[in-house]
Coordinates of C-alpha atoms in Angstrom, one line a residue:
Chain A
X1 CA -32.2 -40.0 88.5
X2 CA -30.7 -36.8 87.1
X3 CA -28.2 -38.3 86.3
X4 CA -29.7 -40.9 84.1
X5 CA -31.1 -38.0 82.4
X6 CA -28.8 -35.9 81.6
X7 CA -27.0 -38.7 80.2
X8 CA -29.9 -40.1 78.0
X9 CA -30.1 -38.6 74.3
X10 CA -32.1 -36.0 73.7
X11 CA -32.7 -37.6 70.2
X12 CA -32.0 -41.5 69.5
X13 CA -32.6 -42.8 65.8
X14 CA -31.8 -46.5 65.7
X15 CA -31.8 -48.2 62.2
X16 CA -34.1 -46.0 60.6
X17 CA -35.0 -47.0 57.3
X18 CA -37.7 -45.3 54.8
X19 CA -38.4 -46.7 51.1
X20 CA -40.5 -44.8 48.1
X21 CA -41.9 -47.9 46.8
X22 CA -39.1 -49.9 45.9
X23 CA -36.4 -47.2 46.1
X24 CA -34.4 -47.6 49.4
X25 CA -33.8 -43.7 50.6
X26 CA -32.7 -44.8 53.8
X27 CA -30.6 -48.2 54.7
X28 CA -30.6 -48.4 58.5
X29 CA -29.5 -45.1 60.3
X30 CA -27.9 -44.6 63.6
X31 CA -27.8 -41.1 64.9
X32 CA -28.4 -39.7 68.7
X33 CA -28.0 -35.9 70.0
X34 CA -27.3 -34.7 73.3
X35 CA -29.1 -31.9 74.3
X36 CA -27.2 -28.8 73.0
X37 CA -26.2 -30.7 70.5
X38 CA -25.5 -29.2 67.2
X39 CA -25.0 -31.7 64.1
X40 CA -25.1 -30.7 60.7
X41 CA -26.0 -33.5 58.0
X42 CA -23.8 -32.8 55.2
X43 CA -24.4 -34.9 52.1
X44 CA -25.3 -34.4 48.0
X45 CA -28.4 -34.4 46.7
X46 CA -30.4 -37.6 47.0
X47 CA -28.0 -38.9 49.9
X48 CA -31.2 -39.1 52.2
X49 CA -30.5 -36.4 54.5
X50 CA -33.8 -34.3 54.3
X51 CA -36.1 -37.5 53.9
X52 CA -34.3 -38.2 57.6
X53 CA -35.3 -34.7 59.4
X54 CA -38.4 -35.3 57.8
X55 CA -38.6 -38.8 59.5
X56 CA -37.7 -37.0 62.8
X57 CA -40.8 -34.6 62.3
X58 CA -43.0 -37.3 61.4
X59 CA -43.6 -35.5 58.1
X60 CA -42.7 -38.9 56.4
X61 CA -43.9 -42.6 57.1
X62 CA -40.8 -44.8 57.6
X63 CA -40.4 -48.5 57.2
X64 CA -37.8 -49.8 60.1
X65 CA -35.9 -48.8 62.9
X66 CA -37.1 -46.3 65.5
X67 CA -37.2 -42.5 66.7
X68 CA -36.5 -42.1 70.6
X69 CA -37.4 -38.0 71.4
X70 CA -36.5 -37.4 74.6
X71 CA -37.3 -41.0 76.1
X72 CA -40.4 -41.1 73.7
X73 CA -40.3 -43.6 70.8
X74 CA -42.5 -41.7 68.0
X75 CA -44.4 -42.4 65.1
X76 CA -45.4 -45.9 65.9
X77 CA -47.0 -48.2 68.2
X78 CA -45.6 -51.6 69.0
X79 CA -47.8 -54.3 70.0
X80 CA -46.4 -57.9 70.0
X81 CA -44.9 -58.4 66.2
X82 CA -46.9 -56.0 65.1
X83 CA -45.7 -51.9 64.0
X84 CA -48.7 -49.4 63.8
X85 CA -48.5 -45.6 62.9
X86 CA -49.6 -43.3 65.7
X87 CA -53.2 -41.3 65.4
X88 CA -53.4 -37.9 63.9
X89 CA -53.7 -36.2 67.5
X90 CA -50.3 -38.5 68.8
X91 CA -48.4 -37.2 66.0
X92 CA -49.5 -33.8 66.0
X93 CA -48.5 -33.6 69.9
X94 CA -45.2 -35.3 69.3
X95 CA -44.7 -32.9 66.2
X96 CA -45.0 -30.0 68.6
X97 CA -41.9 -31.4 70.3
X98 CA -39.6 -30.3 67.2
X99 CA -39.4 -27.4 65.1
X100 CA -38.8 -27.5 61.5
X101 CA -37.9 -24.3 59.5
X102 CA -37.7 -25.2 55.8
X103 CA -36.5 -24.5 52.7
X104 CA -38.7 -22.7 51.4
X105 CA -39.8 -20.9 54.5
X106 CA -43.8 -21.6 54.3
X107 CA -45.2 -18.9 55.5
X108 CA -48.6 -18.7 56.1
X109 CA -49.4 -16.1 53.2
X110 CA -52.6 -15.1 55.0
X111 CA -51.3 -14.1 58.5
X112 CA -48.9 -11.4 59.3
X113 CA -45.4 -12.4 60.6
X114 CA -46.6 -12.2 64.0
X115 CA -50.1 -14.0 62.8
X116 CA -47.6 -17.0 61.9
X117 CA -45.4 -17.1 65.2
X118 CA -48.9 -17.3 66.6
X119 CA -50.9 -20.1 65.1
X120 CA -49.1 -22.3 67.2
X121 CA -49.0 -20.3 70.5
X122 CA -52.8 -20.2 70.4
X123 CA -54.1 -23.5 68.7
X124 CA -51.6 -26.0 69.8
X125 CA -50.7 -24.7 73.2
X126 CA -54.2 -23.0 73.5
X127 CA -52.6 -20.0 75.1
X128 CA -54.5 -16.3 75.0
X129 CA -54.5 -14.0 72.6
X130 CA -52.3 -11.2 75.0
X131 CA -50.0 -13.9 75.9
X132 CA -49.7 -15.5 72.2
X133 CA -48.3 -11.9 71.3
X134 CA -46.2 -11.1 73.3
X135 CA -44.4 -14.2 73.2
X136 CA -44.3 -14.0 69.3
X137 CA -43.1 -10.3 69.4
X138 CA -40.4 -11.5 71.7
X139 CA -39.1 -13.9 69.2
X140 CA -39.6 -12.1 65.7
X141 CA -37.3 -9.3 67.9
X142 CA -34.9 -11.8 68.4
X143 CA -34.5 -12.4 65.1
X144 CA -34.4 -8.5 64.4
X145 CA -37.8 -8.3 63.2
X146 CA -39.9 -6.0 65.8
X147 CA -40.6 -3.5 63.1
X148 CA -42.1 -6.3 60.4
X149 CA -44.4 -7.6 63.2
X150 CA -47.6 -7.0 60.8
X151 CA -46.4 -7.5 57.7
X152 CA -47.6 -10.2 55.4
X153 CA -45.1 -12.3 54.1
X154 CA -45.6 -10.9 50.8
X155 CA -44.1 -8.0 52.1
X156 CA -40.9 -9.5 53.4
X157 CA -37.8 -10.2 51.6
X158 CA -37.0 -14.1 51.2
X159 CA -34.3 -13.3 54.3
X160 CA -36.8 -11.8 56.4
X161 CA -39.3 -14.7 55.9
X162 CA -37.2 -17.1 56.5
X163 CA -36.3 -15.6 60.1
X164 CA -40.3 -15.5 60.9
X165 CA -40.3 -19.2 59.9
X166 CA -37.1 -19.7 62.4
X167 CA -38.9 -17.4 65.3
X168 CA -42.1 -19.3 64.5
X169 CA -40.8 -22.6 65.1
X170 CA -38.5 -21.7 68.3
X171 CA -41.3 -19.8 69.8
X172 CA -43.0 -23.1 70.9
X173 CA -40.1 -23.9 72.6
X174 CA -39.7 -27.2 71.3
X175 CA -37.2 -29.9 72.5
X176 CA -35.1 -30.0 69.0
X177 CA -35.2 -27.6 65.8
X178 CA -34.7 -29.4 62.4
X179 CA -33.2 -26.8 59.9
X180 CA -34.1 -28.3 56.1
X181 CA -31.5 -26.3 53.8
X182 CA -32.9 -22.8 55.0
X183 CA -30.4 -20.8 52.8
X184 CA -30.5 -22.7 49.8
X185 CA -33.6 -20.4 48.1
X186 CA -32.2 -17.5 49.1
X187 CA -30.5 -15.0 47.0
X188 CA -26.6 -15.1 48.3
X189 CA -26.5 -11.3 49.8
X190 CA -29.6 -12.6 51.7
X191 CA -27.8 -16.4 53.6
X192 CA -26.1 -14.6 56.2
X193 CA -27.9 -12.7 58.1
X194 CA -30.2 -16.0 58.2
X195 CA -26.9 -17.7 59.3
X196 CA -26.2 -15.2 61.9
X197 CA -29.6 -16.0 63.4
X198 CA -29.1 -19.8 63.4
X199 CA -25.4 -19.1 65.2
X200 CA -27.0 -17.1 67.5
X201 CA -29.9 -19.6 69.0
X202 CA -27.2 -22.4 68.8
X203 CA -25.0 -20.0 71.0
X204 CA -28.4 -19.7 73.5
X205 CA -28.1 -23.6 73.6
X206 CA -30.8 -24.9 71.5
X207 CA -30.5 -28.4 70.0
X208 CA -30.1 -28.3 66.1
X209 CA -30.2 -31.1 63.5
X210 CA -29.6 -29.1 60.4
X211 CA -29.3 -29.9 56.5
X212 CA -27.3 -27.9 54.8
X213 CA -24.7 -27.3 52.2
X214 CA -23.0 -24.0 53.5
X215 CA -19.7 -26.0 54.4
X216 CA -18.3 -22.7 55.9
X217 CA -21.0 -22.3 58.0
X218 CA -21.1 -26.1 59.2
X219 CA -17.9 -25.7 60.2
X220 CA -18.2 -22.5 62.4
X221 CA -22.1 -23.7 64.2
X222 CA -21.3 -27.5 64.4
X223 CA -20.3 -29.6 67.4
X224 CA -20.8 -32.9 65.5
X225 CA -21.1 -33.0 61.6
X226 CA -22.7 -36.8 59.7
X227 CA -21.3 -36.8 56.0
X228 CA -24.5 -39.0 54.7
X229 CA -23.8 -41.0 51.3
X230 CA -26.9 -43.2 49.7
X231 CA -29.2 -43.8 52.7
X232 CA -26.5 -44.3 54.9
X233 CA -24.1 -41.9 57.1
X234 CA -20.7 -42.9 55.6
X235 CA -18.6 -40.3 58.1
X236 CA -19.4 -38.1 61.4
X237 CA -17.2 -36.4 63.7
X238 CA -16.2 -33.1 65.1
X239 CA -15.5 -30.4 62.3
X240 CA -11.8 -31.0 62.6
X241 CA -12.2 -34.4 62.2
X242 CA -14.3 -34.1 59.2
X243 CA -12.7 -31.0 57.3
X244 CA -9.4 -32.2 58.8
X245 CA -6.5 -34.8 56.9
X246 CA -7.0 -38.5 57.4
X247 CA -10.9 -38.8 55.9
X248 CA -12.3 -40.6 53.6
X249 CA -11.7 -40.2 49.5
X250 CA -15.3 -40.4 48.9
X251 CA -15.7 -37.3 51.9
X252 CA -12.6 -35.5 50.4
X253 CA -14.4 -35.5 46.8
X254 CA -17.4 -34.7 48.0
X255 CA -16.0 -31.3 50.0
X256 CA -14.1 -30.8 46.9
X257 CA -16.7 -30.7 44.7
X258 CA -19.0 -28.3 46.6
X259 CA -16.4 -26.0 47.3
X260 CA -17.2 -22.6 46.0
Chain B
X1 CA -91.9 -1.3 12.1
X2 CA -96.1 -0.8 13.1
X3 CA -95.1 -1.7 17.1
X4 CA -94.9 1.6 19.2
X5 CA -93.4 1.4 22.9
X6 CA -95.4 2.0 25.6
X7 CA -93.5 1.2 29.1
X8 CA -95.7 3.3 31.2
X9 CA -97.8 0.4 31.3
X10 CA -94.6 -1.4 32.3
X11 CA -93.6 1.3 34.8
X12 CA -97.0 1.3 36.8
X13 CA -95.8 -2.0 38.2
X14 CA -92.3 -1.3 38.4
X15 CA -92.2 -1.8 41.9
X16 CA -93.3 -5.6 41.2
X17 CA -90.3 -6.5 39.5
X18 CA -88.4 -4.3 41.7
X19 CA -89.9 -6.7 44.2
X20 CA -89.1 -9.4 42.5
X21 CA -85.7 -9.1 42.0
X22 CA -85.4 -8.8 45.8
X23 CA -86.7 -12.3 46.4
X24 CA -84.5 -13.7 43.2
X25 CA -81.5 -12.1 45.4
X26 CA -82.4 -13.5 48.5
X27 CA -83.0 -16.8 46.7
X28 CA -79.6 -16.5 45.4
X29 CA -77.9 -15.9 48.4
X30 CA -79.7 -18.4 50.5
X31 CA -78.7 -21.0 48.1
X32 CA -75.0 -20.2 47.6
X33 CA -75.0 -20.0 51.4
X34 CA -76.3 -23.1 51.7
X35 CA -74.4 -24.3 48.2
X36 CA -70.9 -23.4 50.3
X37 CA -71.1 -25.6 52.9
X38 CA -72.1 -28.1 51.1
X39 CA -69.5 -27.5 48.6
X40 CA -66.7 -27.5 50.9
X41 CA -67.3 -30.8 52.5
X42 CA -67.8 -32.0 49.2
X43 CA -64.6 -30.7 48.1
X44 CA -62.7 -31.3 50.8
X45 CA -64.7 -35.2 50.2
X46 CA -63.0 -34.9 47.3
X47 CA -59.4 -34.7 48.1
X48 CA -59.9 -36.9 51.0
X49 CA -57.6 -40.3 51.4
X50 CA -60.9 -42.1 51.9
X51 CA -62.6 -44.1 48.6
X52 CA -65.9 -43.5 50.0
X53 CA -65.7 -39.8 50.4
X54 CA -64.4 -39.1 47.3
X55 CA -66.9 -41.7 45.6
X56 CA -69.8 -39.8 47.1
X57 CA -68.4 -36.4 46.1
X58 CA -67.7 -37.7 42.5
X59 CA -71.5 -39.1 42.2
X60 CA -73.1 -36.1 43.4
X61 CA -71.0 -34.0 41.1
X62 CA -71.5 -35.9 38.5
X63 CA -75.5 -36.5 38.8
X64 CA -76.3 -32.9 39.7
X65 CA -74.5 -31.5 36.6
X66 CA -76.3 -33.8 34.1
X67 CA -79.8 -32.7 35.5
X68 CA -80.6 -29.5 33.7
X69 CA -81.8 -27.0 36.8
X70 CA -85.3 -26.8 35.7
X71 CA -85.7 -30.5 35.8
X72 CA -84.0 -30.8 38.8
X73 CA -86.3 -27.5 40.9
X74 CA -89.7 -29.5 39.3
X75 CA -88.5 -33.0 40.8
X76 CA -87.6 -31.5 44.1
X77 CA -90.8 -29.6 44.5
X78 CA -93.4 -32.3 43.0
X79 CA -91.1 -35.6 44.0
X80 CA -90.3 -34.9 47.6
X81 CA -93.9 -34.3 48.8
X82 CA -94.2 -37.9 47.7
X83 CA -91.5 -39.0 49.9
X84 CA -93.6 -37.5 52.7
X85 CA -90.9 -34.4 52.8
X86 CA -93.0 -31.8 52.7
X87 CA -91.6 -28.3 52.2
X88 CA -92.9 -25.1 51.1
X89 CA -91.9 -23.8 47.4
X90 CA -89.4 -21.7 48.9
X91 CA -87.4 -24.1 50.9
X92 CA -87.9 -26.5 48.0
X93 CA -86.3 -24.2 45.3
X94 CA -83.5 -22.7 47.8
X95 CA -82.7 -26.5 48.2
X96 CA -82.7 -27.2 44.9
X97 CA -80.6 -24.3 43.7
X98 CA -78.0 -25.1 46.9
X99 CA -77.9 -28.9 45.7
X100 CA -76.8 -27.3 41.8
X101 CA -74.6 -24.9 42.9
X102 CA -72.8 -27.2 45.6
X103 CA -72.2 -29.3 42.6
X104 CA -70.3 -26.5 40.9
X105 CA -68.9 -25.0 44.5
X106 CA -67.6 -28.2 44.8
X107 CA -65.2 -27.9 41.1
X108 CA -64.2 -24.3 42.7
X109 CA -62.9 -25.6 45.9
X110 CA -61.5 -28.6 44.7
X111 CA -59.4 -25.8 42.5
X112 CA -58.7 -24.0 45.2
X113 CA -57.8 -26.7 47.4
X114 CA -55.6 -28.1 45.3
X115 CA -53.8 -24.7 44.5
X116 CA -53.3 -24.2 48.2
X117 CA -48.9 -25.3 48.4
X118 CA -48.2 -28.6 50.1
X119 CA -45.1 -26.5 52.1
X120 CA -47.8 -24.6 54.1
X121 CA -50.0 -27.8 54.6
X122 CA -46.4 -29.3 56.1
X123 CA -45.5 -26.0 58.2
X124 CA -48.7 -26.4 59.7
X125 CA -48.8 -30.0 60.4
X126 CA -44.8 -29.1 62.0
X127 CA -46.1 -26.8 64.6
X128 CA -48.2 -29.3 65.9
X129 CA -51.7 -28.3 64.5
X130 CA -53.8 -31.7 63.6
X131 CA -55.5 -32.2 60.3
X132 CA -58.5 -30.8 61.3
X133 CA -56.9 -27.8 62.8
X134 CA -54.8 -27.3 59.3
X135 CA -57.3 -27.5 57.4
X136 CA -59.5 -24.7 59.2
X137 CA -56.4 -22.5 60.0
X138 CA -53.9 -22.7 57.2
X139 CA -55.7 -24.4 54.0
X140 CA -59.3 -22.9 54.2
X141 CA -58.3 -19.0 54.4
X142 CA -55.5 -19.2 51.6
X143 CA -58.1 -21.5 49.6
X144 CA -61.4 -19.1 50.0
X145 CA -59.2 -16.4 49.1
X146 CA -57.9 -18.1 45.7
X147 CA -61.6 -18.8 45.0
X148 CA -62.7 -15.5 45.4
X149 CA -63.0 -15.1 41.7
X150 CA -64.9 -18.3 40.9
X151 CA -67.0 -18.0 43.8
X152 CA -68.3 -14.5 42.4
X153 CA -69.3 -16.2 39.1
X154 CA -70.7 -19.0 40.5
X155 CA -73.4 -16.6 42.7
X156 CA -73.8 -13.8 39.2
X157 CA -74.6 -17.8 37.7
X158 CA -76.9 -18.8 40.2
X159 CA -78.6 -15.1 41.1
X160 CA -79.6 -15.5 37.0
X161 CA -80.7 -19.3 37.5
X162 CA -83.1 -17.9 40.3
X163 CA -85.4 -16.8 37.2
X164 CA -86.2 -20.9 37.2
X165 CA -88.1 -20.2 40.5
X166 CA -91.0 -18.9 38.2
X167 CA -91.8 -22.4 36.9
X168 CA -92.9 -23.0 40.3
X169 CA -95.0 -19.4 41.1
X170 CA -92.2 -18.0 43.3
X171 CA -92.8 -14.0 42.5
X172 CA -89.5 -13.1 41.2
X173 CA -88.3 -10.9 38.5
X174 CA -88.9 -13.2 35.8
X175 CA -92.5 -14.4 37.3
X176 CA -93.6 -11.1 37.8
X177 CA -92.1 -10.0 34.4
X178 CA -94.6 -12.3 33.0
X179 CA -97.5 -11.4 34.7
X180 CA -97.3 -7.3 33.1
X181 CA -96.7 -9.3 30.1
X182 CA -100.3 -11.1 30.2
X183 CA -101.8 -7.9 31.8
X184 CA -100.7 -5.5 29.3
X185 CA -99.4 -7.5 26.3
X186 CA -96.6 -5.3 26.6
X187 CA -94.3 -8.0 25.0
X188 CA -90.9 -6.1 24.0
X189 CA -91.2 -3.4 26.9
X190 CA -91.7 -5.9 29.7
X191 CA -88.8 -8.0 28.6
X192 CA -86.4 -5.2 27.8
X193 CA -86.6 -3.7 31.4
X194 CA -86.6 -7.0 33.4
X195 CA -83.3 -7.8 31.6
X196 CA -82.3 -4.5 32.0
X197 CA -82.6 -4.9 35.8
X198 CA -80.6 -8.4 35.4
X199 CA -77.9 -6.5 33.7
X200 CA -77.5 -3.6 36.5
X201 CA -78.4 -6.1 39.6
X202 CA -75.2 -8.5 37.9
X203 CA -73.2 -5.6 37.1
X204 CA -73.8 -4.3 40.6
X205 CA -72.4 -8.3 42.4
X206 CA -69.5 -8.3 39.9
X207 CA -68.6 -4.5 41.1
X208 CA -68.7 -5.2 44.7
X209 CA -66.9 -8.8 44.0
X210 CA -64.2 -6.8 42.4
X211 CA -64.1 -4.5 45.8
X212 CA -63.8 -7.4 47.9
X213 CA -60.6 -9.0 46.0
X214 CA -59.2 -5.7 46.5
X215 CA -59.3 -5.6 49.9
X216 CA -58.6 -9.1 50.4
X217 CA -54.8 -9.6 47.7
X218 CA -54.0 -12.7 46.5
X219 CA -51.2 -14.3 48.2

């Protein structure tokens, strides 16, 4: 029985495919994670790869294929032939199964950083106000933030918000954390501290799916990494495989030309 | 210029109009109270994914703002009694005033609705909150807040529309303004200081508005 488990991914996407109207973002993609798991999606723009976390977090409908979280399939019903989209409460309790820290952080301007790690805590897993804190004061020190715990995110720079969005999402302890290009709006003296946060929660053992174009930084946090090209993933392997000799000319013009 | 002012006849009822512009207030408030939640569900109608909702939202908006408010206070109070509703002047003019300014609430929340960002609808709806808990944690709050402004015009609007309530002998400021008029025939000075204690009572709102967007900043 353990056994089975452990052995099960932690996230299985089989075929998934997602169309805008007649535009094809995603052609049928395979992709599992083992728990620990730490796979950075590396791609250019318009290659798919935030439409797919956004998939995983049921942010976005998709078309085809499905989403198996932890032995769950999500998003959609299957009964007979036909494929039905979940209710509101079904997705919102499968949403609270992965964490997603975004690009451009999306702070809740009207709570303090603590207010934000929170919302979560108290609405979604309807804990008390005492405990809600002291669970959210945990994590924004984690992420070096005890002394910002009531400031409003007005009041933090772009590096600091961006680690309350990370300790907001991890402090509901969800099964997978989907990282959408969290550096990419930050001014460059701001990425790494941001990056050292990220490399130390993967080092705790959390399971990551991130987006990202810090090749670098890919390279140092990754156990797997996908190379995604039009809707599809074109390469994945470890980081030595990828960065290594022997891939692929479109993968080797693609790392060439977003080389700093 | 053979007219010489005389506002001690104007004076000796002073506490009338001072009287009067209580009950306009409470009129006011009453309505915008009751105008707000009707004005959020209508604007939150509005931006709905249903047809129907925002079909209903779009008629009432669009019938309510055609009807000038004086036409629209005289068919509530002599129309509805008709119907069987029966309903003293007062709730019949707060109800009336509530229907007219939950048509113009309904424009300021829409506004701020749709100036709330998408990103923090999403964070929201990634944490695991439903769509009902979004809206009342995340996208209410931050769009209130962005209304602020608009909200505060809309009650200085409908605290001055409350003078309406005279065409149906509710003793506010402008009813009772009237009355020293016929008493006394004291034409300019009766007029001069019930609009004086419009100006102040407005001036006063708009001060203490501006006080509250202080303490609250926009995000």
């Amino acid at each position: 029985m353990t056994k089975i488990d452990t052995a099960r991914p932690l996230l299985d996407i089989r075929g998934l495919k997602k169309n805008f109207g007649a535009v094809e973002i995603l052609k049928g993609v395979d992709l599992s994670l083992q728990p620990k798991d730490v796979v950075s999606i590396i791609g250019s723009s318009g290659s798919g790869k935030t439409t797919l976390l956004r998939c995983v977090n049921l942010l976005e409908e998709f078309q085809g294929g499905d989403i198996i979280l932890d032995g769950e399939t999500i998003g959609y019903k299957t009964v007979g032939a036909k494929r039905t989209r979940l209710r509101d409460a079904e997705l919102s309790r499968q949403r609270a199964m992965t964490g997603m820290v975004f690009q451009s952080f999306n702070l809740f301007p009207h709570l303090t950083a603590a207010g934000n790690v929170m919302l979560g805590l108290r609405k979604v897993k309807k804990l008390g106000k005492e405990e809600a804190f002291a669970i959210a004061e945990k994590w924004l020190i984690r992420v070096g933030l005890g002394p910002r715990l009531d400031h409003y995110p007005s009041q933090l720079s772009g590096g600091q918000q961006q680690r309350v969005a990370i300790a907001r999402a991890l402090a509901m302890n969800p099964k997978l954390v989907l990282l959408d290009e969290v550096t990419s709006a930050l001014d460059p003296e701001l990425v790494q501290e941001v990056l050292t946060t990220i490399k130390s929660i993967a080092d705790d053992g959390a399971t990551l799916l991130i987006v990202t174009h810090e090749m670098r930084f890919a390279r140092e946090v990754s156990s797997r990494i996908v190379f995604m090209e039009q809707g599809r993933i074109a390469e994945e392997g470890t980081p030595s495989e990828i960065f290594g000799e022997g891939r692929s000319q479109r993968l080797n013009e693609f790392l060439k030309s977003s080389r700093h | 210029m053979n007219y010489t002012l005389h506002f001690g006849a104007v004076w000796a009822s002073f506490d009338h109009l001072l009287g009067g512009l209580a009950i306009g207030l409470a009129l006011a408030v009453a309505a915008v109270a009751v105008g707000t939640v009707i004005g959020l569900l209508s604007a939150f109608a509005s931006v709905s994914r249903s047809r129907l909702l925002r079909g209903i939202s779009g008629t009432y908006v669009l019938l309510i703002r055609n009807i000038p408010l004086l036409v629209l206070v005289l068919l509530v109070y002599f129309a509805l009694p008709q119907t069987g509703i029966r309903l003293d002047k007062y709730e019949s003019f707060i109800g009336s005033l509530a229907l007219y300014a939950g048509a113009y609430l309904t424009e300021v929340f829409r506004a701020g609705l749709l100036s709330v960002p998408k990103g923090i609808v999403e964070a929201g709806r990634a944490i695991g909150l439903t769509r009902m808990q979004t809206n009342i944690s995340v996208v209410m709050p931050v769009m209130l807040r962005n209304s602020l402004p608009s909200l505060g015009n809309t009650f200085i609007g409908m605290f001055k529309d409350s003078s309406i309530a005279a065409a149906i002998a509710i003793p506010e400021l402008t009813f009772e303004a009237r009355k020293i008029n016929v008493d006394t025939f004291r034409v300019v000075e009766t007029w001069t200081v019930a609009s004086g204690l419009y100006i102040a009572a407005c001036f006063t709102i708009a001060a203490l508005l501006r006080m509250l967007e202080r303490r609250f900043p926009k995000f």
